[in-house]
Short mmCIF file of N, CA and C in Angstrom, two decimals:
data_model
loop_
_atom_site.label_atom_id
_atom_site.label_comp_id
_atom_site.label_asym_id
_atom_site.label_seq_id
_atom_site.Cartn_x
_atom_site.Cartn_y
_atom_site.Cartn_z
N UNK A 333 0.82 -1.17 0.02
CA UNK A 333 -0.06 0.15 0.11
C UNK A 333 0.91 1.29 -0.07
N UNK A 334 1.91 1.20 0.98
CA UNK A 334 2.73 2.48 0.82
C UNK A 334 3.48 2.83 -0.24
N UNK A 335 4.01 1.76 -1.04
CA UNK A 335 4.57 1.91 -2.19
C UNK A 335 3.77 2.50 -3.38
N UNK A 336 2.56 1.87 -3.34
CA UNK A 336 1.51 2.44 -4.36
C UNK A 336 1.20 4.04 -3.83
N UNK A 337 1.18 4.42 -2.56
CA UNK A 337 0.92 5.68 -1.95
C UNK A 337 2.00 6.76 -2.64
N UNK A 338 3.27 6.23 -2.81
CA UNK A 338 4.32 7.25 -3.36
C UNK A 338 3.87 7.61 -4.63
N UNK A 339 3.11 6.90 -5.35
CA UNK A 339 2.92 7.39 -6.90
C UNK A 339 1.57 8.47 -6.80
N UNK A 340 0.98 8.51 -5.64
CA UNK A 340 -0.17 9.42 -5.66
C UNK A 340 0.22 11.07 -5.39
N UNK A 341 -0.33 11.76 -6.12
CA UNK A 341 -0.05 13.26 -5.87
C UNK A 341 -0.68 13.96 -4.43
N UNK A 342 0.03 14.87 -3.90
CA UNK A 342 -0.39 15.48 -2.86
C UNK A 342 -1.61 16.41 -3.34
N UNK A 343 -2.67 16.43 -2.51
CA UNK A 343 -3.74 17.50 -3.00
C UNK A 343 -4.34 18.24 -1.85
N UNK A 344 -4.72 19.53 -2.14
CA UNK A 344 -5.19 20.54 -1.03
C UNK A 344 -6.61 19.97 -0.67
N UNK A 345 -6.96 19.91 0.53
CA UNK A 345 -8.27 19.69 0.96
C UNK A 345 -8.54 20.58 2.18
N UNK A 346 -9.82 20.94 2.36
CA UNK A 346 -10.29 21.69 3.53
C UNK A 346 -11.27 21.04 4.37
N UNK A 347 -10.99 20.99 5.58
CA UNK A 347 -12.06 20.53 6.60
C UNK A 347 -12.27 21.61 7.76
N UNK A 348 -13.51 21.83 7.98
CA UNK A 348 -13.65 22.86 9.05
C UNK A 348 -12.95 24.04 8.89
N UNK A 349 -12.74 24.60 7.63
CA UNK A 349 -12.05 25.96 7.41
C UNK A 349 -10.61 25.75 7.43
N UNK A 350 -10.06 24.66 7.75
CA UNK A 350 -8.64 24.49 7.84
C UNK A 350 -8.20 23.72 6.48
N UNK A 351 -6.85 24.24 6.16
CA UNK A 351 -6.48 23.59 4.91
C UNK A 351 -5.39 22.56 5.26
N UNK A 352 -5.28 21.39 4.46
CA UNK A 352 -4.53 20.52 4.72
C UNK A 352 -4.05 19.94 3.15
N UNK A 353 -2.86 19.12 3.15
CA UNK A 353 -2.52 18.47 1.99
C UNK A 353 -2.80 16.94 2.36
N UNK A 354 -3.15 16.28 1.42
CA UNK A 354 -3.44 14.80 1.57
C UNK A 354 -3.19 13.88 0.40
N UNK A 355 -2.99 12.52 0.77
CA UNK A 355 -2.89 11.68 -0.21
C UNK A 355 -3.39 10.39 0.28
N UNK A 356 -3.93 9.36 -0.57
CA UNK A 356 -4.49 8.06 -0.06
C UNK A 356 -4.51 7.12 -1.10
N UNK A 357 -4.45 5.76 -0.53
CA UNK A 357 -4.54 4.74 -1.40
C UNK A 357 -5.35 3.78 -0.89
N UNK A 358 -6.34 3.29 -1.72
CA UNK A 358 -7.36 2.26 -1.39
C UNK A 358 -7.13 1.03 -2.15
N UNK A 359 -7.19 -0.17 -1.48
CA UNK A 359 -7.16 -1.38 -2.28
C UNK A 359 -8.06 -2.25 -1.46
N UNK A 360 -8.15 -3.48 -2.04
CA UNK A 360 -9.15 -4.39 -1.49
C UNK A 360 -8.53 -4.97 -0.18
N UNK A 361 -7.38 -4.84 0.15
CA UNK A 361 -6.68 -5.38 1.29
C UNK A 361 -6.64 -4.26 2.43
N UNK A 362 -7.01 -3.02 2.16
CA UNK A 362 -7.04 -1.95 3.25
C UNK A 362 -6.83 -0.51 2.48
N UNK A 363 -6.31 0.37 3.54
CA UNK A 363 -6.02 1.51 2.82
C UNK A 363 -5.12 2.17 3.70
N UNK A 364 -4.49 3.33 3.14
CA UNK A 364 -3.38 4.19 3.76
C UNK A 364 -3.76 5.70 3.56
N UNK A 365 -3.67 6.39 4.57
CA UNK A 365 -4.05 7.79 4.36
C UNK A 365 -2.88 8.63 4.97
N UNK A 366 -2.38 9.67 4.24
CA UNK A 366 -1.41 10.52 4.77
C UNK A 366 -1.85 11.98 4.60
N UNK A 367 -1.93 12.74 5.70
CA UNK A 367 -2.38 14.15 5.75
C UNK A 367 -1.53 14.98 6.65
N UNK A 368 -1.46 16.32 6.14
CA UNK A 368 -0.53 17.21 6.83
C UNK A 368 -1.07 18.69 6.78
N UNK A 369 -0.84 19.45 7.65
CA UNK A 369 -1.19 20.77 7.78
C UNK A 369 0.01 21.64 7.62
N UNK A 370 1.23 20.94 7.04
CA UNK A 370 2.43 21.44 6.69
C UNK A 370 3.22 21.97 8.08
N UNK A 371 2.57 21.64 9.30
CA UNK A 371 3.32 21.71 10.46
C UNK A 371 3.62 20.21 11.11
N UNK A 372 2.50 19.59 10.94
CA UNK A 372 2.54 18.06 11.48
C UNK A 372 2.06 17.14 10.34
N UNK A 373 2.43 15.97 10.36
CA UNK A 373 1.89 14.97 9.30
C UNK A 373 1.39 13.81 10.02
N UNK A 374 0.20 13.26 9.81
CA UNK A 374 -0.42 12.16 10.20
C UNK A 374 -0.67 11.23 9.28
N UNK A 375 -0.79 9.88 9.84
CA UNK A 375 -1.25 8.78 8.86
C UNK A 375 -2.01 7.75 9.57
N UNK A 376 -2.69 7.04 8.74
CA UNK A 376 -3.41 5.77 9.32
C UNK A 376 -3.45 4.64 8.04
N UNK A 377 -2.92 3.49 8.65
CA UNK A 377 -3.00 2.35 7.56
C UNK A 377 -3.83 1.47 8.24
N UNK A 378 -4.62 1.01 7.61
CA UNK A 378 -5.77 0.03 8.04
C UNK A 378 -5.97 -1.22 7.21
N UNK A 379 -5.76 -2.37 7.70
CA UNK A 379 -6.24 -3.67 6.68
C UNK A 379 -7.52 -4.03 7.04
N UNK A 380 -7.75 -5.17 6.36
CA UNK A 380 -9.28 -5.68 6.26
C UNK A 380 -9.84 -5.75 7.61
N UNK A 381 -8.92 -6.46 8.58
CA UNK A 381 -9.46 -6.72 9.88
C UNK A 381 -9.73 -5.44 10.61
N UNK A 382 -9.08 -4.34 10.55
CA UNK A 382 -9.37 -3.20 11.23
C UNK A 382 -10.62 -2.44 10.65
N UNK A 383 -10.74 -2.61 9.33
CA UNK A 383 -11.93 -1.92 8.62
C UNK A 383 -13.01 -2.60 9.10
N UNK A 384 -13.18 -3.91 9.11
CA UNK A 384 -14.22 -4.88 9.37
C UNK A 384 -14.72 -4.56 10.83
N UNK A 385 -13.71 -4.45 11.71
CA UNK A 385 -14.13 -4.05 13.15
C UNK A 385 -14.63 -2.79 13.39
N UNK A 386 -14.07 -1.72 12.71
CA UNK A 386 -14.49 -0.43 12.92
C UNK A 386 -15.85 -0.06 12.15
N UNK A 387 -16.16 -0.79 11.19
CA UNK A 387 -17.34 -0.64 10.40
C UNK A 387 -18.49 -1.27 11.23
N UNK A 388 -18.31 -2.40 12.02
CA UNK A 388 -19.29 -2.79 12.79
C UNK A 388 -19.63 -1.97 13.90
N UNK A 389 -18.57 -1.35 14.43
CA UNK A 389 -18.80 -0.50 15.45
C UNK A 389 -19.63 0.97 15.23
N UNK A 390 -19.30 1.25 13.94
CA UNK A 390 -19.81 2.70 13.60
C UNK A 390 -21.09 2.58 12.69
N UNK A 391 -21.30 1.45 12.20
CA UNK A 391 -22.48 1.16 11.16
C UNK A 391 -23.18 -0.09 11.63
N UNK A 392 -23.77 -0.16 12.61
CA UNK A 392 -24.51 -1.44 13.15
C UNK A 392 -25.60 -1.91 12.20
N UNK A 393 -26.23 -0.87 11.57
CA UNK A 393 -27.51 -1.40 10.75
C UNK A 393 -26.93 -1.91 9.25
N UNK A 394 -25.80 -1.44 8.88
CA UNK A 394 -25.20 -2.03 7.67
C UNK A 394 -24.64 -3.29 7.78
N UNK A 395 -25.12 -4.36 7.01
CA UNK A 395 -24.49 -5.55 6.94
C UNK A 395 -23.90 -5.84 5.61
N UNK A 396 -22.92 -5.17 5.19
CA UNK A 396 -22.27 -5.56 3.94
C UNK A 396 -20.69 -5.98 4.22
N UNK A 397 -20.32 -6.54 3.31
CA UNK A 397 -18.76 -7.13 3.13
C UNK A 397 -17.81 -5.85 3.30
N UNK A 398 -16.68 -6.24 3.88
CA UNK A 398 -15.62 -5.23 4.35
C UNK A 398 -15.20 -4.62 2.89
N UNK A 399 -15.08 -5.55 1.77
CA UNK A 399 -14.79 -5.02 0.47
C UNK A 399 -15.70 -3.89 -0.02
N UNK A 400 -17.00 -3.92 0.33
CA UNK A 400 -17.97 -2.95 0.05
C UNK A 400 -17.77 -1.54 0.71
N UNK A 401 -17.29 -1.74 2.21
CA UNK A 401 -16.82 -0.60 2.77
C UNK A 401 -15.67 0.21 2.27
N UNK A 402 -14.71 -0.67 1.81
CA UNK A 402 -13.36 -0.16 1.41
C UNK A 402 -13.69 0.71 0.04
N UNK A 403 -14.65 -0.06 -0.83
CA UNK A 403 -15.07 0.48 -2.10
C UNK A 403 -15.73 1.79 -1.93
N UNK A 404 -16.63 2.02 -1.01
CA UNK A 404 -17.49 2.98 -0.64
C UNK A 404 -16.36 3.98 -0.16
N UNK A 405 -15.42 3.89 0.64
CA UNK A 405 -14.59 4.80 1.13
C UNK A 405 -13.84 5.29 0.16
N UNK A 406 -13.22 4.38 -0.84
CA UNK A 406 -12.51 4.91 -1.97
C UNK A 406 -13.42 5.90 -2.84
N UNK A 407 -14.78 5.53 -2.97
CA UNK A 407 -15.40 6.41 -3.87
C UNK A 407 -15.81 7.66 -3.20
N UNK A 408 -15.73 7.68 -1.85
CA UNK A 408 -15.89 9.02 -1.20
C UNK A 408 -14.48 9.93 -1.16
N UNK A 409 -13.49 9.24 -0.88
CA UNK A 409 -12.23 10.04 -0.71
C UNK A 409 -11.69 10.34 -1.97
N UNK A 410 -11.65 9.62 -3.04
CA UNK A 410 -11.05 9.94 -4.37
C UNK A 410 -11.43 11.25 -4.93
N UNK A 411 -12.84 11.42 -4.99
CA UNK A 411 -13.46 12.76 -5.35
C UNK A 411 -12.90 13.80 -4.68
N UNK A 412 -12.90 13.50 -3.30
CA UNK A 412 -12.53 14.88 -2.53
C UNK A 412 -10.97 15.26 -2.84
N UNK A 413 -10.10 14.15 -3.02
CA UNK A 413 -8.47 14.45 -3.37
C UNK A 413 -8.50 15.06 -4.79
N UNK A 414 -9.57 14.63 -5.67
CA UNK A 414 -9.45 15.33 -7.03
C UNK A 414 -10.17 16.60 -7.01
N UNK A 415 -10.56 17.13 -5.89
CA UNK A 415 -11.06 18.49 -5.97
C UNK A 415 -12.58 18.40 -6.20
N UNK A 416 -13.34 17.28 -6.33
CA UNK A 416 -14.72 17.23 -6.65
C UNK A 416 -15.43 16.37 -5.55
N UNK A 417 -15.43 16.99 -4.31
CA UNK A 417 -16.09 16.48 -3.26
C UNK A 417 -17.86 16.30 -3.52
N UNK A 418 -18.25 14.97 -2.85
CA UNK A 418 -19.66 14.60 -3.05
C UNK A 418 -20.20 15.62 -2.02
N UNK A 419 -21.27 16.41 -2.68
CA UNK A 419 -21.99 17.24 -1.74
C UNK A 419 -22.76 16.57 -0.76
N UNK A 420 -23.38 15.26 -0.94
CA UNK A 420 -24.00 14.59 0.14
C UNK A 420 -23.24 14.05 1.31
N UNK A 421 -21.90 14.21 1.13
CA UNK A 421 -20.95 13.82 2.12
C UNK A 421 -20.36 14.88 2.95
N UNK A 422 -20.31 14.60 4.37
CA UNK A 422 -19.62 15.77 4.97
C UNK A 422 -18.27 15.17 5.80
N UNK A 423 -17.33 16.04 5.81
CA UNK A 423 -16.20 15.62 6.37
C UNK A 423 -15.85 16.79 7.42
N UNK A 424 -15.35 16.30 8.70
CA UNK A 424 -14.83 17.00 9.73
C UNK A 424 -13.62 16.48 10.44
N UNK A 425 -12.88 17.37 11.04
CA UNK A 425 -11.66 16.85 11.48
C UNK A 425 -11.63 17.41 12.96
N UNK A 426 -10.73 16.62 13.83
CA UNK A 426 -10.54 16.98 15.32
C UNK A 426 -8.97 16.69 15.38
N UNK A 427 -8.21 17.68 15.94
CA UNK A 427 -7.05 17.46 16.21
C UNK A 427 -6.81 17.45 17.85
N UNK A 428 -5.88 16.23 18.08
CA UNK A 428 -5.62 16.16 19.49
C UNK A 428 -4.08 16.10 19.61
N UNK A 429 -3.56 15.91 20.85
CA UNK A 429 -2.10 15.86 21.16
C UNK A 429 -1.52 14.41 20.59
N UNK A 430 -2.38 13.57 20.50
CA UNK A 430 -1.91 12.24 20.00
C UNK A 430 -2.25 11.88 18.56
N UNK A 431 -2.87 12.87 17.98
CA UNK A 431 -3.15 12.55 16.41
C UNK A 431 -4.36 13.41 15.85
N UNK A 432 -4.79 13.06 14.77
CA UNK A 432 -5.92 13.72 14.05
C UNK A 432 -6.95 12.75 13.81
N UNK A 433 -8.15 13.09 13.98
CA UNK A 433 -9.32 12.15 13.56
C UNK A 433 -10.13 12.81 12.32
N UNK A 434 -10.45 12.07 11.47
CA UNK A 434 -11.26 12.69 10.36
C UNK A 434 -12.59 11.95 10.14
N UNK A 435 -13.73 12.52 10.62
CA UNK A 435 -14.97 12.00 10.76
C UNK A 435 -15.79 12.28 9.06
N UNK A 436 -16.37 11.10 8.68
CA UNK A 436 -17.05 11.15 7.52
C UNK A 436 -18.35 10.63 7.68
N UNK A 437 -19.33 11.33 6.93
CA UNK A 437 -20.81 11.09 7.10
C UNK A 437 -21.42 11.08 5.77
N UNK A 438 -22.01 9.97 5.29
CA UNK A 438 -22.55 9.73 4.13
C UNK A 438 -23.56 8.70 3.99
N UNK A 439 -23.87 8.09 2.95
CA UNK A 439 -24.99 7.03 2.88
C UNK A 439 -24.31 5.73 2.07
N UNK A 440 -25.05 4.66 2.35
CA UNK A 440 -24.69 3.49 1.85
C UNK A 440 -25.89 2.59 1.80
N UNK A 441 -26.22 2.19 0.51
CA UNK A 441 -27.50 1.59 0.37
C UNK A 441 -28.71 2.01 0.93
N UNK A 442 -28.85 3.35 0.99
CA UNK A 442 -29.85 4.11 1.55
C UNK A 442 -29.74 4.32 3.23
N UNK A 443 -28.94 3.80 3.77
CA UNK A 443 -28.63 3.89 5.07
C UNK A 443 -27.56 4.98 5.60
N UNK A 444 -27.45 5.52 6.50
CA UNK A 444 -26.42 6.34 7.04
C UNK A 444 -25.14 5.58 7.02
N UNK A 445 -24.08 6.03 6.50
CA UNK A 445 -22.79 5.42 6.57
C UNK A 445 -21.59 6.64 7.25
N UNK A 446 -21.25 5.96 8.25
CA UNK A 446 -20.08 6.82 9.02
C UNK A 446 -18.84 6.05 9.02
N UNK A 447 -17.72 6.89 8.91
CA UNK A 447 -16.35 6.51 9.11
C UNK A 447 -15.49 7.48 9.80
N UNK A 448 -14.57 6.70 10.67
CA UNK A 448 -13.70 7.64 11.32
C UNK A 448 -11.91 7.27 10.85
N UNK A 449 -11.36 8.20 10.40
CA UNK A 449 -10.00 7.89 10.22
C UNK A 449 -9.36 8.26 11.41
N UNK A 450 -8.53 7.30 12.17
CA UNK A 450 -7.73 7.43 13.24
C UNK A 450 -6.41 7.82 12.97
N UNK A 451 -5.96 9.08 12.72
CA UNK A 451 -4.58 9.17 12.05
C UNK A 451 -3.49 9.42 13.31
N UNK A 452 -2.49 8.94 13.34
CA UNK A 452 -1.40 9.19 14.31
C UNK A 452 -0.19 9.88 13.65
N UNK A 453 0.84 10.46 14.53
CA UNK A 453 1.79 11.25 13.77
C UNK A 453 2.63 10.17 13.07
N UNK A 454 2.96 10.60 11.86
CA UNK A 454 3.75 9.78 10.90
C UNK A 454 5.22 9.76 11.34
N UNK A 455 5.79 8.48 11.11
CA UNK A 455 7.21 8.41 11.55
C UNK A 455 8.09 9.30 10.68
N UNK A 456 9.21 9.77 11.14
CA UNK A 456 10.12 10.53 10.32
C UNK A 456 10.48 9.81 9.02
N UNK A 457 10.69 8.57 8.96
CA UNK A 457 11.11 8.01 7.55
C UNK A 457 9.95 8.20 6.77
N UNK A 458 8.79 8.04 7.09
CA UNK A 458 7.59 8.20 6.16
C UNK A 458 7.62 9.56 5.61
N UNK A 459 7.55 10.60 6.44
CA UNK A 459 7.51 11.90 6.20
C UNK A 459 8.72 12.37 5.41
N UNK A 460 10.02 11.80 5.58
CA UNK A 460 10.84 11.91 4.60
C UNK A 460 10.68 11.41 3.27
N UNK A 461 10.17 10.29 3.16
CA UNK A 461 9.89 9.48 1.78
C UNK A 461 8.95 10.22 1.07
N UNK A 462 7.87 10.66 1.63
CA UNK A 462 6.72 11.22 0.95
C UNK A 462 6.58 12.58 0.85
N UNK A 463 7.45 13.47 1.82
CA UNK A 463 7.15 14.79 1.57
C UNK A 463 8.63 15.54 1.45
N UNK A 464 9.52 15.25 2.37
CA UNK A 464 10.87 15.97 2.34
C UNK A 464 11.55 15.89 1.04
N UNK A 465 11.97 14.38 0.80
CA UNK A 465 12.84 13.90 -0.46
C UNK A 465 12.10 14.59 -1.83
N UNK A 466 10.85 14.20 -1.88
CA UNK A 466 10.24 14.69 -3.30
C UNK A 466 10.25 16.20 -3.41
N UNK A 467 10.06 17.05 -2.17
CA UNK A 467 10.20 18.46 -2.37
C UNK A 467 11.66 18.97 -2.55
N UNK A 468 12.58 18.18 -1.98
CA UNK A 468 13.97 18.78 -2.26
C UNK A 468 14.34 18.19 -3.78
N UNK A 469 13.94 17.24 -4.22
CA UNK A 469 14.27 16.87 -5.44
C UNK A 469 13.62 17.88 -6.59
N UNK A 470 12.25 18.07 -6.25
CA UNK A 470 11.59 19.20 -7.17
C UNK A 470 12.38 20.50 -7.04
N UNK A 471 12.67 20.98 -5.86
CA UNK A 471 13.35 22.28 -5.64
C UNK A 471 14.61 22.29 -6.45
N UNK A 472 15.46 21.20 -6.52
CA UNK A 472 16.59 21.09 -7.17
C UNK A 472 16.37 21.24 -8.73
N UNK A 473 15.40 20.58 -9.17
CA UNK A 473 15.06 20.48 -10.59
C UNK A 473 14.60 21.95 -11.02
N UNK A 474 14.03 22.54 -10.12
CA UNK A 474 13.42 23.73 -10.49
C UNK A 474 14.59 24.92 -10.49
N UNK A 475 15.64 24.70 -9.53
CA UNK A 475 16.83 25.51 -9.64
C UNK A 475 17.56 25.38 -10.74
N UNK A 476 17.86 24.08 -11.33
CA UNK A 476 18.61 23.83 -12.51
C UNK A 476 17.68 24.43 -13.79
N UNK A 477 16.38 24.28 -13.62
CA UNK A 477 15.60 24.78 -14.80
C UNK A 477 15.62 26.49 -15.02
N UNK A 478 15.84 27.05 -13.72
CA UNK A 478 16.09 28.56 -13.78
C UNK A 478 17.17 28.93 -14.25
N UNK A 479 18.32 28.10 -13.85
CA UNK A 479 19.68 28.40 -14.33
C UNK A 479 19.73 28.33 -15.84
N UNK A 480 18.95 27.31 -16.50
CA UNK A 480 18.97 27.01 -17.79
C UNK A 480 18.19 28.19 -18.60
N UNK A 481 17.02 28.52 -18.06
CA UNK A 481 16.24 29.53 -18.74
C UNK A 481 17.00 30.92 -18.52
N UNK A 482 17.79 31.22 -17.35
CA UNK A 482 18.66 32.33 -17.35
C UNK A 482 19.85 32.50 -18.29
N UNK A 483 20.32 31.44 -18.61
CA UNK A 483 21.35 31.14 -19.61
C UNK A 483 20.88 31.44 -20.88
N UNK A 484 19.63 30.87 -21.12
CA UNK A 484 19.03 31.07 -22.47
C UNK A 484 18.56 32.56 -22.69
N UNK A 485 18.07 33.19 -21.77
CA UNK A 485 17.66 34.60 -21.85
C UNK A 485 19.06 35.53 -22.08
N UNK A 486 20.15 35.26 -21.55
CA UNK A 486 21.20 36.14 -21.55
C UNK A 486 21.75 35.96 -22.99
N UNK A 487 21.61 34.51 -23.67
CA UNK A 487 22.14 34.35 -25.05
C UNK A 487 21.32 35.12 -25.96
N UNK A 488 19.77 35.05 -25.66
CA UNK A 488 18.89 35.82 -26.47
C UNK A 488 19.22 37.20 -26.57
N UNK A 489 19.57 37.79 -25.26
CA UNK A 489 19.93 39.17 -25.27
C UNK A 489 21.10 39.58 -26.13
N UNK A 490 22.15 38.73 -26.04
CA UNK A 490 23.29 38.84 -26.75
C UNK A 490 23.02 38.77 -28.29
N UNK A 491 22.08 37.86 -28.69
CA UNK A 491 21.69 37.86 -30.04
C UNK A 491 21.02 38.84 -30.39
N UNK A 492 20.11 39.49 -29.82
CA UNK A 492 19.43 40.64 -29.99
C UNK A 492 20.17 41.99 -30.22
N UNK A 493 21.18 42.16 -29.19
CA UNK A 493 22.21 43.14 -29.28
C UNK A 493 23.19 43.22 -30.45
N UNK A 494 23.33 41.90 -31.05
CA UNK A 494 24.16 41.92 -32.37
C UNK A 494 23.29 42.18 -33.25
N UNK A 495 21.99 41.86 -33.38
CA UNK A 495 21.10 42.23 -34.63
C UNK A 495 21.16 43.95 -34.58
N UNK A 496 20.92 44.42 -33.29
CA UNK A 496 20.75 46.04 -33.34
C UNK A 496 22.07 46.62 -33.93
N UNK A 497 23.14 46.27 -33.22
CA UNK A 497 24.27 46.68 -33.65
C UNK A 497 24.72 46.34 -35.24
N UNK A 498 23.97 45.56 -35.93
CA UNK A 498 24.14 45.28 -37.25
C UNK A 498 23.28 46.23 -38.05
N UNK A 499 22.32 46.93 -37.34
CA UNK A 499 21.43 47.91 -38.02
C UNK A 499 19.97 47.55 -38.09
N UNK A 500 19.67 46.26 -37.53
CA UNK A 500 18.26 45.73 -37.70
C UNK A 500 17.44 46.65 -36.70
N UNK A 501 16.12 46.64 -37.00
CA UNK A 501 15.12 47.52 -36.22
C UNK A 501 13.85 46.57 -36.24
N UNK A 502 13.30 46.81 -35.12
CA UNK A 502 11.94 46.22 -34.92
C UNK A 502 10.91 46.74 -35.61
N UNK A 503 10.03 46.07 -36.26
CA UNK A 503 8.83 46.51 -37.10
C UNK A 503 7.68 46.90 -36.11
N UNK A 504 7.64 46.30 -35.02
CA UNK A 504 6.57 46.84 -34.05
C UNK A 504 7.32 47.16 -32.56
N UNK A 505 7.30 48.39 -32.55
CA UNK A 505 8.03 48.98 -31.24
C UNK A 505 7.47 48.13 -29.84
N UNK A 506 6.16 47.67 -29.88
CA UNK A 506 5.66 47.17 -28.54
C UNK A 506 6.42 45.77 -28.24
N UNK A 507 7.23 45.21 -29.21
CA UNK A 507 7.78 44.07 -29.01
C UNK A 507 9.16 44.17 -28.29
N UNK A 508 9.51 45.59 -28.18
CA UNK A 508 10.77 45.83 -27.62
C UNK A 508 10.79 45.37 -25.99
N UNK A 509 12.04 44.83 -25.64
CA UNK A 509 12.11 44.34 -24.33
C UNK A 509 13.44 44.80 -23.77
N UNK A 510 13.42 44.85 -22.34
CA UNK A 510 14.72 45.24 -21.71
C UNK A 510 15.50 44.08 -21.66
N UNK A 511 16.99 44.34 -21.52
CA UNK A 511 17.86 43.19 -21.29
C UNK A 511 17.61 42.83 -19.98
N UNK A 512 17.55 41.38 -19.88
CA UNK A 512 17.38 40.56 -18.67
C UNK A 512 18.40 40.93 -17.53
N UNK A 513 18.05 41.32 -16.31
CA UNK A 513 18.99 41.67 -15.35
C UNK A 513 18.66 40.46 -14.12
N UNK A 514 19.58 39.58 -14.28
CA UNK A 514 19.40 38.35 -13.38
C UNK A 514 19.47 38.78 -11.88
N UNK A 515 20.21 39.73 -11.52
CA UNK A 515 20.27 40.25 -10.20
C UNK A 515 18.97 40.84 -9.59
N UNK A 516 18.32 41.51 -10.38
CA UNK A 516 17.01 42.32 -10.27
C UNK A 516 15.95 41.26 -10.24
N UNK A 517 16.03 40.30 -11.19
CA UNK A 517 14.91 39.20 -11.32
C UNK A 517 14.76 38.53 -10.03
N UNK A 518 16.01 38.06 -9.46
CA UNK A 518 16.24 37.26 -8.10
C UNK A 518 15.54 38.05 -7.04
N UNK A 519 16.15 39.38 -6.98
CA UNK A 519 15.60 40.37 -5.70
C UNK A 519 14.15 40.41 -5.92
N UNK A 520 13.36 40.69 -7.11
CA UNK A 520 12.13 40.85 -6.99
C UNK A 520 11.45 39.55 -6.73
N UNK A 521 11.86 38.34 -7.19
CA UNK A 521 11.19 37.03 -6.85
C UNK A 521 11.31 36.81 -5.44
N UNK A 522 12.39 36.96 -4.71
CA UNK A 522 12.53 36.67 -3.45
C UNK A 522 11.52 37.75 -2.48
N UNK A 523 11.28 38.88 -3.15
CA UNK A 523 10.76 39.90 -2.31
C UNK A 523 9.07 39.34 -2.49
N UNK A 524 8.66 38.64 -3.63
CA UNK A 524 7.32 38.37 -3.76
C UNK A 524 7.11 37.10 -2.91
N UNK A 525 8.03 36.29 -2.92
CA UNK A 525 8.14 34.97 -2.08
C UNK A 525 7.78 35.22 -0.68
N UNK A 526 8.64 36.36 -0.08
CA UNK A 526 8.48 36.65 1.27
C UNK A 526 7.07 37.48 1.54
N UNK A 527 6.66 38.13 0.67
CA UNK A 527 5.15 38.83 0.96
C UNK A 527 4.20 37.65 0.93
N UNK A 528 4.40 36.77 0.06
CA UNK A 528 3.34 35.72 -0.07
C UNK A 528 3.34 34.88 1.17
N UNK A 529 4.51 34.58 1.69
CA UNK A 529 4.49 33.83 3.03
C UNK A 529 4.26 34.52 4.07
N UNK A 530 4.16 35.85 4.12
CA UNK A 530 3.63 36.56 5.32
C UNK A 530 2.09 36.80 5.30
#
């Protein structure tokens, strides 16, 4: 389950006016949910036995196979993570010192359907594997991309300067651009980042 979870993208979700990022993987053998408010990271991994026991506690009137519960949970969570939550389903969360619980209220076979995800703090290795390492890899890739684009812009400016010195003129003045100033660009970019973070 966790290896499959690695391939799932992080998505932004809102519960009770609080914003989180989350990812999940559901299979016939159980599920794993990873959720973070970017200060803490919580997870729950539940197998068929856990799902069967909890479903009996929360849904005494529903007599369906565990696979049906897992299928229903997948059908409720996947649209939420895709940004298209089911309007007939409500989600609420509660944070405690020992973790985070996510409460789901919906319907199954015409009867009320309830589910609680009991998430505990994720171990450091899991946080590193799913959050820290991918973010660092992406950051390094973006830095390399910026360096490549900066180099390309400076080459283009040198090419344009050569054209101008050879007597070439623009046919449309609105296309004129100022030479790229790498230092100024970096300063402006960092100022925007700081104002956005604040």
